[in-house]
Amino acid sequence: MITCSAPGKIFLFGEHSVVYGKAAIACAIDKRVSATLVPCSSVKIKIAGQYKPVNPKKNPYVAGAIYEMNKIAELPGFCIDINSELPSGAGLGSSSAVTVATIKSLDVLADTKLSLKEIAEMSHKIETNVQGKASPTDTFVSTFGGSVKIPEKVHIDFFDAKIVIGNTGKFASTTNLVSDVYELMSKHPDSVNCIMDAMDRVSRDGEIEIQKKDYKKIGELMNINQGLLNSIGVSTVQLENLIWAARNSGAYGAKLTGAGGGGCMIALCDENNIQKVVNAIKKAGGDPFVCNTTKEGVRVDKNNVNPE
Amino acid sequence: MITCSAPGKIFLFGEHSVVYGKAAIACAIDKRVSATLVPCSSVKIKIAGQYKPVNPKKNPYVAGAIYEMNKIAELPGFCIDINSELPSGAGLGSSSAVTVATIKSLDVLADTKLSLKEIAEMSHKIETNVQGKASPTDTFVSTFGGSVKIPEKVHIDFFDAKIVIGNTGKFASTTNLVSDVYELMSKHPDSVNCIMDAMDRVSRDGEIEIQKKDYKKIGELMNINQGLLNSIGVSTVQLENLIWAARNSGAYGAKLTGAGGGGCMIALCDENNIQKVVNAIKKAGGDPFVCNTTKEGVRVDKNNVNPE
């Protein structure tokens, strides 16, 4: 049996503006997706307790990983079981985590010894094939873990934080949101460009405050970033309600994370106010859960096939 | 009997950034404050149906107007009755309208033939004396009416619009909000300066769309401006709820108006959706009322003392 897992991620700063080449900061979180392989005569995936053939339409990331790994190794038969601690389609990078965890498990199975860089690149290729266009951020952070500065894709000082995530439960298409922002930009180029510059500035200021570990100022910058996201039309009344509930319960700062239009918000907390923020988000109609940022990227959790 | 009245105002774009010398647009609305003078042996003001001496602490704007007008004319005795269609302390310029209407009524009474410019300047002086520091925008718009570009204080093409105003019923001190923004600016100068530039850009784009009478784009720019106001911390969850209720009921755009932190929001509407927006704001906990922008500034409504 082989089990590998990879983390989800949050955008601390700069989602959307990153599409326009501006600075952003993303962090891995300690909520993970795991891929477990057990020996099997053919290639199957466990869905609702039953092993079924891998379907590229229903399981595109797993199918993509198998397809790519088959190019570089002869894979034996296996059954794969995906388990996720992340809500899917909620802006927390669950599809990247599935892809990265699956590749790593197959890498262990086939003993191909892929580097982290190779895993990240392969995952990004798979995401791009499935989604048409995909940001390399999610796959990079899920592979390497830690706090990552975009577009450079380099680690910055680790941002060690308690985060309460609030899920609105509303799904929104990243592709549609990115194109809505593009349309707004086309209609009001001067104003929207100016806002993208402000987001860039906020991310850069954020990096400085992370270095200084000034959580209060990081929270203030998250709030500023949220207003800018609101200004380009990707917030919703549900997100605003969860965000204000968190702020009014003592969070350092709160903002949506990912594409918006639904999905999740994040609140930067400390030990003392986590429960209060959780309760407030619940009361405001959200589905809250607590996580920590993490340095850990993809990892092998169990390996009794090719022990190191 | 003499009755003079002066309009309230809304900020269409650029409140707060105007404090930092950026562009803004304010419009007079057809909700007015009137000052009625009737002959009287001494100087009194009607409060809750009874005539009482004018108290500079309780009636600072009326007292200020009397004080300033006494410098340039010998005023006979009169009783003054102030009637307002504007909620006070809600960012709609009610104190300016009181001041302007009172000065104009005294101007008619004393036959001093003040120019509009002189009325606006005197009103601003009185507001400054009362509040310590006051923007000349409110008194200027209340005196001259129309759509006014700040800081130039010149009329732009008249913005003829149906507006639904939603009052949160929460009072917030303009002075405190302006100083909160200043504090945020001191802590994060690069980011907040960049946001002020974006607000400037939005106001300038707004002026162009007003010229073109493109209500859809004006509404989009109002939404953008609201996000920027949210980013500098002057929105509240109550304001956001009224704003989103209006947007989701078909308003072209919606934003807070004035200092924020409570007070009022405005929604740009057309004939077809006014009632829907009014109902939505009510349902979201606000106190809605409908108004139009107006070209009319201060005016004489009744004058049988010194007929022209």
mmCIF file of C-alpha atoms in Angstrom, chain A residues 13-308:
data_model
loop_
_atom_site.group_PDB
_atom_site.id
_atom_site.type_symbol
_atom_site.label_atom_id
_atom_site.label_comp_id
_atom_site.label_asym_id
_atom_site.label_seq_id
_atom_site.Cartn_x
_atom_site.Cartn_y
_atom_site.Cartn_z
ATOM 1 C CA PHE A 13 -2.902 38.370 -1.240
ATOM 2 C CA GLY A 14 -3.252 39.006 -4.944
ATOM 3 C CA GLU A 15 -5.710 36.522 -6.474
ATOM 4 C CA HIS A 16 -7.022 37.952 -9.757
ATOM 5 C CA SER A 17 -4.333 40.652 -10.014
ATOM 6 C CA VAL A 18 -1.831 37.788 -10.366
ATOM 7 C CA VAL A 19 -3.524 37.064 -13.727
ATOM 8 C CA TYR A 20 -2.259 40.506 -14.819
ATOM 9 C CA GLY A 21 1.308 39.787 -13.738
ATOM 10 C CA LYS A 22 1.017 41.477 -10.341
ATOM 11 C CA ALA A 23 2.496 40.222 -7.056
ATOM 12 C CA ALA A 24 0.616 37.646 -4.990
ATOM 13 C CA ILE A 25 1.272 35.479 -1.941
ATOM 14 C CA ALA A 26 -0.157 31.972 -1.515
ATOM 15 C CA CYS A 27 0.309 29.615 1.445
ATOM 16 C CA ALA A 28 -0.135 25.862 1.849
ATOM 17 C CA ILE A 29 -2.568 24.788 4.570
ATOM 18 C CA ASP A 30 -2.623 21.655 6.689
ATOM 19 C CA LYS A 31 -5.799 20.323 5.072
ATOM 20 C CA ARG A 32 -4.748 17.705 2.547
ATOM 21 C CA VAL A 33 -5.836 15.370 -0.187
ATOM 22 C CA SER A 34 -4.451 11.844 -0.053
ATOM 23 C CA ALA A 35 -4.107 9.236 -2.785
ATOM 24 C CA THR A 36 -3.833 5.619 -1.626
ATOM 25 C CA LEU A 37 -2.770 2.872 -4.022
ATOM 26 C CA VAL A 38 -3.399 -0.821 -3.383
ATOM 27 C CA PRO A 39 -2.342 -3.633 -5.738
ATOM 28 C CA CYS A 40 -5.020 -4.549 -8.260
ATOM 29 C CA SER A 41 -5.222 -6.551 -11.527
ATOM 30 C CA SER A 42 -6.292 -3.484 -13.534
ATOM 31 C CA VAL A 43 -6.449 0.303 -12.963
ATOM 32 C CA LYS A 44 -9.485 1.312 -10.896
ATOM 33 C CA ILE A 45 -10.645 4.142 -8.637
ATOM 34 C CA LYS A 46 -12.694 3.882 -5.472
ATOM 35 C CA ILE A 47 -15.940 5.852 -5.806
ATOM 36 C CA ALA A 48 -18.501 5.662 -2.995
ATOM 37 C CA GLY A 49 -16.996 2.435 -1.670
ATOM 38 C CA GLN A 50 -16.789 0.675 -5.022
ATOM 39 C CA TYR A 51 -13.861 0.215 -7.401
ATOM 40 C CA LYS A 52 -14.674 1.470 -10.903
ATOM 41 C CA PRO A 53 -12.669 2.151 -14.066
ATOM 42 C CA VAL A 54 -10.955 5.564 -14.077
ATOM 43 C CA ASN A 55 -13.180 7.857 -16.161
ATOM 44 C CA PRO A 56 -11.367 10.859 -17.731
ATOM 45 C CA LYS A 57 -14.615 12.844 -17.619
ATOM 46 C CA LYS A 58 -15.503 12.080 -14.021
ATOM 47 C CA ASN A 59 -11.942 11.735 -12.651
ATOM 48 C CA PRO A 60 -9.989 14.050 -14.963
ATOM 49 C CA TYR A 61 -7.090 14.799 -12.592
ATOM 50 C CA VAL A 62 -6.474 11.173 -11.622
ATOM 51 C CA ALA A 63 -6.856 10.099 -15.261
ATOM 52 C CA GLY A 64 -4.451 12.860 -16.324
ATOM 53 C CA ALA A 65 -1.879 11.794 -13.749
ATOM 54 C CA ILE A 66 -2.086 8.164 -14.883
ATOM 55 C CA TYR A 67 -1.800 9.236 -18.527
ATOM 56 C CA GLU A 68 1.304 11.355 -17.902
ATOM 57 C CA MET A 69 2.990 8.780 -15.632
ATOM 58 C CA ASN A 70 2.342 6.042 -18.214
ATOM 59 C CA LYS A 71 4.522 8.034 -20.620
ATOM 60 C CA ILE A 72 7.579 7.700 -18.375
ATOM 61 C CA ALA A 73 7.033 4.357 -16.646
ATOM 62 C CA GLU A 74 5.289 1.048 -17.057
ATOM 63 C CA LEU A 75 2.672 1.146 -14.325
ATOM 64 C CA PRO A 76 1.427 -2.101 -12.795
ATOM 65 C CA GLY A 77 -2.288 -2.528 -12.048
ATOM 66 C CA PHE A 78 -3.514 -0.585 -8.968
ATOM 67 C CA CYS A 79 -6.651 0.646 -7.311
ATOM 68 C CA ILE A 80 -6.591 4.287 -6.175
ATOM 69 C CA ASP A 81 -8.590 5.811 -3.352
ATOM 70 C CA ILE A 82 -8.739 9.629 -3.079
ATOM 71 C CA ASN A 83 -9.595 11.181 0.277
ATOM 72 C CA SER A 84 -9.912 14.911 0.740
ATOM 73 C CA GLU A 85 -10.091 17.212 3.732
ATOM 74 C CA LEU A 86 -10.759 20.105 1.326
ATOM 75 C CA PRO A 87 -14.111 21.242 -0.047
ATOM 76 C CA SER A 88 -13.864 21.038 -3.833
ATOM 77 C CA GLY A 89 -14.462 23.961 -6.182
ATOM 78 C CA ALA A 90 -14.118 26.374 -3.290
ATOM 79 C CA GLY A 91 -10.854 28.082 -4.182
ATOM 80 C CA LEU A 92 -8.636 26.009 -1.902
ATOM 81 C CA GLY A 93 -6.745 24.198 -4.645
ATOM 82 C CA SER A 94 -8.331 20.792 -4.163
ATOM 83 C CA SER A 95 -7.905 19.778 -7.811
ATOM 84 C CA SER A 96 -4.188 20.576 -7.641
ATOM 85 C CA ALA A 97 -3.849 18.633 -4.415
ATOM 86 C CA VAL A 98 -5.568 15.595 -6.022
ATOM 87 C CA THR A 99 -3.250 15.814 -9.015
ATOM 88 C CA VAL A 100 -0.054 16.276 -7.009
ATOM 89 C CA ALA A 101 -0.910 13.511 -4.522
ATOM 90 C CA THR A 102 -1.794 11.088 -7.335
ATOM 91 C CA ILE A 103 1.408 11.791 -9.267
ATOM 92 C CA LYS A 104 3.505 11.315 -6.146
ATOM 93 C CA SER A 105 1.817 8.010 -5.318
ATOM 94 C CA LEU A 106 2.418 6.743 -8.860
ATOM 95 C CA ASP A 107 5.992 8.046 -8.696
ATOM 96 C CA VAL A 108 6.539 5.923 -5.580
ATOM 97 C CA LEU A 109 4.773 2.942 -7.161
ATOM 98 C CA ALA A 110 6.847 3.094 -10.350
ATOM 99 C CA ASP A 111 9.999 4.237 -8.512
ATOM 100 C CA THR A 112 10.502 7.046 -11.068
ATOM 101 C CA LYS A 113 12.082 9.370 -8.479
ATOM 102 C CA LEU A 114 10.570 12.558 -9.904
ATOM 103 C CA SER A 115 11.900 15.791 -8.417
ATOM 104 C CA LEU A 116 9.450 18.196 -6.788
ATOM 105 C CA LYS A 117 9.968 20.528 -9.740
ATOM 106 C CA GLU A 118 9.004 17.740 -12.129
ATOM 107 C CA ILE A 119 5.914 16.888 -10.062
ATOM 108 C CA ALA A 120 4.821 20.548 -10.015
ATOM 109 C CA GLU A 121 5.335 20.902 -13.768
ATOM 110 C CA MET A 122 3.527 17.682 -14.578
ATOM 111 C CA SER A 123 0.620 18.661 -12.310
ATOM 112 C CA HIS A 124 0.360 22.061 -13.959
ATOM 113 C CA LYS A 125 0.334 20.425 -17.397
ATOM 114 C CA ILE A 126 -2.519 18.145 -16.296
ATOM 115 C CA GLU A 127 -4.523 21.027 -14.803
ATOM 116 C CA THR A 128 -4.054 23.014 -18.000
ATOM 117 C CA ASN A 129 -5.282 20.076 -20.101
ATOM 118 C CA VAL A 130 -8.374 19.691 -17.931
ATOM 119 C CA GLN A 131 -9.243 23.373 -17.389
ATOM 120 C CA GLY A 132 -8.034 24.888 -20.650
ATOM 121 C CA LYS A 133 -5.942 27.416 -18.731
ATOM 122 C CA ALA A 134 -4.618 27.024 -15.196
ATOM 123 C CA SER A 135 -2.486 29.052 -12.845
ATOM 124 C CA PRO A 136 0.768 27.303 -11.884
ATOM 125 C CA THR A 137 0.366 28.673 -8.345
ATOM 126 C CA ASP A 138 -1.899 25.957 -6.968
ATOM 127 C CA THR A 139 0.201 23.043 -8.194
ATOM 128 C CA PHE A 140 3.437 24.744 -7.117
ATOM 129 C CA VAL A 141 2.208 25.438 -3.574
ATOM 130 C CA SER A 142 0.630 21.994 -3.244
ATOM 131 C CA THR A 143 3.931 20.381 -4.269
ATOM 132 C CA PHE A 144 6.396 22.518 -2.317
ATOM 133 C CA GLY A 145 4.272 23.753 0.615
ATOM 134 C CA GLY A 146 5.132 26.935 2.543
ATOM 135 C CA SER A 147 4.495 30.567 1.684
ATOM 136 C CA VAL A 148 5.143 31.389 -1.921
ATOM 137 C CA LYS A 149 5.570 34.702 -3.716
ATOM 138 C CA ILE A 150 4.069 34.899 -7.197
ATOM 139 C CA PRO A 151 4.934 35.436 -10.060
ATOM 140 C CA GLU A 152 8.512 34.592 -9.033
ATOM 141 C CA LYS A 153 7.375 31.273 -7.485
ATOM 142 C CA VAL A 154 9.918 31.498 -4.683
ATOM 143 C CA HIS A 155 9.443 30.824 -0.992
ATOM 144 C CA ILE A 156 9.261 33.815 1.324
ATOM 145 C CA ASP A 157 9.599 33.723 5.130
ATOM 146 C CA PHE A 158 7.144 31.126 6.379
ATOM 147 C CA PHE A 159 3.870 32.735 7.409
ATOM 148 C CA ASP A 160 2.941 30.730 10.491
ATOM 149 C CA ALA A 161 -0.744 31.397 11.070
ATOM 150 C CA LYS A 162 -4.031 30.163 12.417
ATOM 151 C CA ILE A 163 -6.672 30.546 9.770
ATOM 152 C CA VAL A 164 -10.421 30.088 10.002
ATOM 153 C CA ILE A 165 -11.867 29.250 6.604
ATOM 154 C CA GLY A 166 -15.541 29.947 5.970
ATOM 155 C CA ASN A 167 -17.204 28.189 3.072
ATOM 156 C CA THR A 168 -20.234 29.923 1.531
ATOM 157 C CA GLY A 169 -21.226 26.610 -0.045
ATOM 158 C CA LYS A 170 -21.763 28.408 -3.346
ATOM 159 C CA PHE A 171 -19.815 27.145 -6.302
ATOM 160 C CA ALA A 172 -18.495 29.681 -8.781
ATOM 161 C CA SER A 173 -16.538 29.072 -11.931
ATOM 162 C CA THR A 174 -13.000 30.478 -11.793
ATOM 163 C CA THR A 175 -12.983 30.721 -15.582
ATOM 164 C CA ASN A 176 -16.143 32.864 -15.594
ATOM 165 C CA LEU A 177 -14.888 35.115 -12.810
ATOM 166 C CA VAL A 178 -11.541 35.685 -14.487
ATOM 167 C CA SER A 179 -13.346 36.583 -17.700
ATOM 168 C CA ASP A 180 -15.776 38.912 -15.854
ATOM 169 C CA VAL A 181 -12.802 40.808 -14.443
ATOM 170 C CA TYR A 182 -11.263 40.938 -17.906
ATOM 171 C CA GLU A 183 -14.504 42.408 -19.266
ATOM 172 C CA LEU A 184 -14.627 45.020 -16.493
ATOM 173 C CA MET A 185 -11.011 45.863 -17.294
ATOM 174 C CA SER A 186 -11.914 46.311 -20.976
ATOM 175 C CA LYS A 187 -14.766 48.678 -20.101
ATOM 176 C CA HIS A 188 -12.905 50.751 -17.513
ATOM 177 C CA PRO A 189 -9.213 50.190 -18.274
ATOM 178 C CA ASP A 190 -7.830 53.212 -16.410
ATOM 179 C CA SER A 191 -9.729 52.553 -13.194
ATOM 180 C CA VAL A 192 -9.271 48.778 -13.146
ATOM 181 C CA ASN A 193 -5.570 48.966 -14.024
ATOM 182 C CA CYS A 194 -5.159 51.344 -11.126
ATOM 183 C CA ILE A 195 -6.852 48.791 -8.835
ATOM 184 C CA MET A 196 -4.562 46.014 -10.083
ATOM 185 C CA ASP A 197 -1.607 48.259 -9.206
ATOM 186 C CA ALA A 198 -3.085 48.757 -5.735
ATOM 187 C CA MET A 199 -3.386 44.966 -5.305
ATOM 188 C CA ASP A 200 0.240 44.606 -6.339
ATOM 189 C CA ARG A 201 1.230 47.192 -3.747
ATOM 190 C CA VAL A 202 -0.817 45.425 -1.044
ATOM 191 C CA SER A 203 0.916 42.086 -1.781
ATOM 192 C CA ARG A 204 4.348 43.698 -1.604
ATOM 193 C CA ASP A 205 3.468 45.488 1.644
ATOM 194 C CA GLY A 206 2.121 42.130 2.860
ATOM 195 C CA GLU A 207 5.448 40.413 2.225
ATOM 196 C CA ILE A 208 7.229 43.045 4.325
ATOM 197 C CA GLU A 209 4.776 42.602 7.211
ATOM 198 C CA ILE A 210 5.145 38.793 7.007
ATOM 199 C CA GLN A 211 8.897 39.252 7.419
ATOM 200 C CA LYS A 212 8.201 41.402 10.482
ATOM 201 C CA LYS A 213 5.544 38.941 11.747
ATOM 202 C CA ASP A 214 3.202 41.902 12.296
ATOM 203 C CA TYR A 215 -0.118 40.039 12.277
ATOM 204 C CA LYS A 216 -2.151 43.177 12.923
ATOM 205 C CA LYS A 217 -0.805 44.884 9.828
ATOM 206 C CA ILE A 218 -1.073 41.684 7.771
ATOM 207 C CA GLY A 219 -4.759 41.584 8.780
ATOM 208 C CA GLU A 220 -5.244 45.220 7.803
ATOM 209 C CA LEU A 221 -3.724 44.514 4.408
ATOM 210 C CA MET A 222 -6.013 41.491 3.988
ATOM 211 C CA ASN A 223 -8.981 43.794 4.664
ATOM 212 C CA ILE A 224 -7.678 46.298 2.137
ATOM 213 C CA ASN A 225 -7.204 43.506 -0.404
ATOM 214 C CA GLN A 226 -10.790 42.359 0.191
ATOM 215 C CA GLY A 227 -12.107 45.832 -0.629
ATOM 216 C CA LEU A 228 -10.131 45.788 -3.857
ATOM 217 C CA LEU A 229 -11.574 42.367 -4.723
ATOM 218 C CA ASN A 230 -15.036 43.775 -3.930
ATOM 219 C CA SER A 231 -14.284 46.674 -6.278
ATOM 220 C CA ILE A 232 -13.623 44.372 -9.246
ATOM 221 C CA GLY A 233 -16.904 42.553 -8.659
ATOM 222 C CA VAL A 234 -15.768 39.159 -7.349
ATOM 223 C CA SER A 235 -17.165 39.420 -3.832
ATOM 224 C CA THR A 236 -20.744 38.467 -2.956
ATOM 225 C CA VAL A 237 -23.110 39.410 -0.163
ATOM 226 C CA GLN A 238 -22.594 35.947 1.379
ATOM 227 C CA LEU A 239 -18.812 36.386 1.368
ATOM 228 C CA GLU A 240 -19.132 39.916 2.792
ATOM 229 C CA ASN A 241 -21.335 38.648 5.605
ATOM 230 C CA LEU A 242 -18.856 35.929 6.623
ATOM 231 C CA ILE A 243 -15.946 38.369 6.294
ATOM 232 C CA TRP A 244 -17.566 41.056 8.453
ATOM 233 C CA ALA A 245 -18.669 38.445 10.988
ATOM 234 C CA ALA A 246 -15.037 37.338 11.336
ATOM 235 C CA ARG A 247 -13.701 40.899 11.591
ATOM 236 C CA ASN A 248 -16.324 41.882 14.127
ATOM 237 C CA SER A 249 -15.341 38.856 16.252
ATOM 238 C CA GLY A 250 -11.746 39.949 16.550
ATOM 239 C CA ALA A 251 -9.987 38.406 13.540
ATOM 240 C CA TYR A 252 -6.893 40.382 12.493
ATOM 241 C CA GLY A 253 -8.336 40.551 8.998
ATOM 242 C CA ALA A 254 -10.540 38.637 6.591
ATOM 243 C CA LYS A 255 -10.942 38.311 2.852
ATOM 244 C CA LEU A 256 -12.210 35.970 0.202
ATOM 245 C CA THR A 257 -9.605 33.526 -1.102
ATOM 246 C CA GLY A 258 -9.339 32.287 -4.668
ATOM 247 C CA ALA A 259 -11.623 33.384 -7.457
ATOM 248 C CA GLY A 260 -14.557 34.578 -5.324
ATOM 249 C CA GLY A 261 -18.142 34.751 -6.561
ATOM 250 C CA GLY A 262 -18.837 32.218 -3.818
ATOM 251 C CA GLY A 263 -16.311 29.710 -2.481
ATOM 252 C CA CYS A 264 -14.396 30.487 0.698
ATOM 253 C CA MET A 265 -13.219 33.347 2.829
ATOM 254 C CA ILE A 266 -10.281 33.258 5.227
ATOM 255 C CA ALA A 267 -9.836 34.982 8.563
ATOM 256 C CA LEU A 268 -6.439 35.493 10.177
ATOM 257 C CA CYS A 269 -6.838 34.670 13.869
ATOM 258 C CA ASP A 270 -4.917 34.004 17.019
ATOM 259 C CA GLU A 271 -5.499 31.260 19.597
ATOM 260 C CA ASN A 272 -7.768 33.486 21.686
ATOM 261 C CA ASN A 273 -10.375 34.345 19.099
ATOM 262 C CA ILE A 274 -10.562 31.228 16.905
ATOM 263 C CA GLN A 275 -13.690 29.829 18.542
ATOM 264 C CA LYS A 276 -15.427 33.205 18.500
ATOM 265 C CA VAL A 277 -14.665 33.616 14.796
ATOM 266 C CA VAL A 278 -15.809 30.050 14.048
ATOM 267 C CA ASN A 279 -19.107 30.690 15.837
ATOM 268 C CA ALA A 280 -19.631 34.042 14.104
ATOM 269 C CA ILE A 281 -19.054 32.531 10.656
ATOM 270 C CA LYS A 282 -21.489 29.728 11.450
ATOM 271 C CA LYS A 283 -24.078 32.239 12.661
ATOM 272 C CA ALA A 284 -23.630 34.266 9.465
ATOM 273 C CA GLY A 285 -24.534 31.190 7.405
ATOM 274 C CA GLY A 286 -21.069 29.853 6.546
ATOM 275 C CA ASP A 287 -19.438 26.493 7.062
ATOM 276 C CA PRO A 288 -16.265 27.177 9.092
ATOM 277 C CA PHE A 289 -13.183 25.061 9.709
ATOM 278 C CA VAL A 290 -9.857 25.817 11.323
ATOM 279 C CA CYS A 291 -6.474 25.219 9.748
ATOM 280 C CA ASN A 292 -2.858 26.214 10.018
ATOM 281 C CA THR A 293 -0.502 27.286 7.306
ATOM 282 C CA THR A 294 2.121 24.610 6.720
ATOM 283 C CA LYS A 295 5.620 24.217 5.352
ATOM 284 C CA GLU A 296 4.802 20.697 4.219
ATOM 285 C CA GLY A 297 4.136 20.107 0.562
ATOM 286 C CA VAL A 298 3.521 16.720 -1.045
ATOM 287 C CA ARG A 299 4.667 13.817 1.104
ATOM 288 C CA VAL A 300 4.705 10.049 1.374
ATOM 289 C CA ASP A 301 2.476 8.984 4.252
ATOM 290 C CA LYS A 302 2.752 5.201 3.765
ATOM 291 C CA ASN A 303 4.983 3.138 1.489
ATOM 292 C CA ASN A 304 5.380 -0.592 1.858
ATOM 293 C CA VAL A 305 5.968 -1.157 -1.863
ATOM 294 C CA ASN A 306 9.197 0.730 -2.510
ATOM 295 C CA PRO A 307 10.500 1.624 0.955
ATOM 296 C CA GLU A 308 13.265 4.274 0.814
#
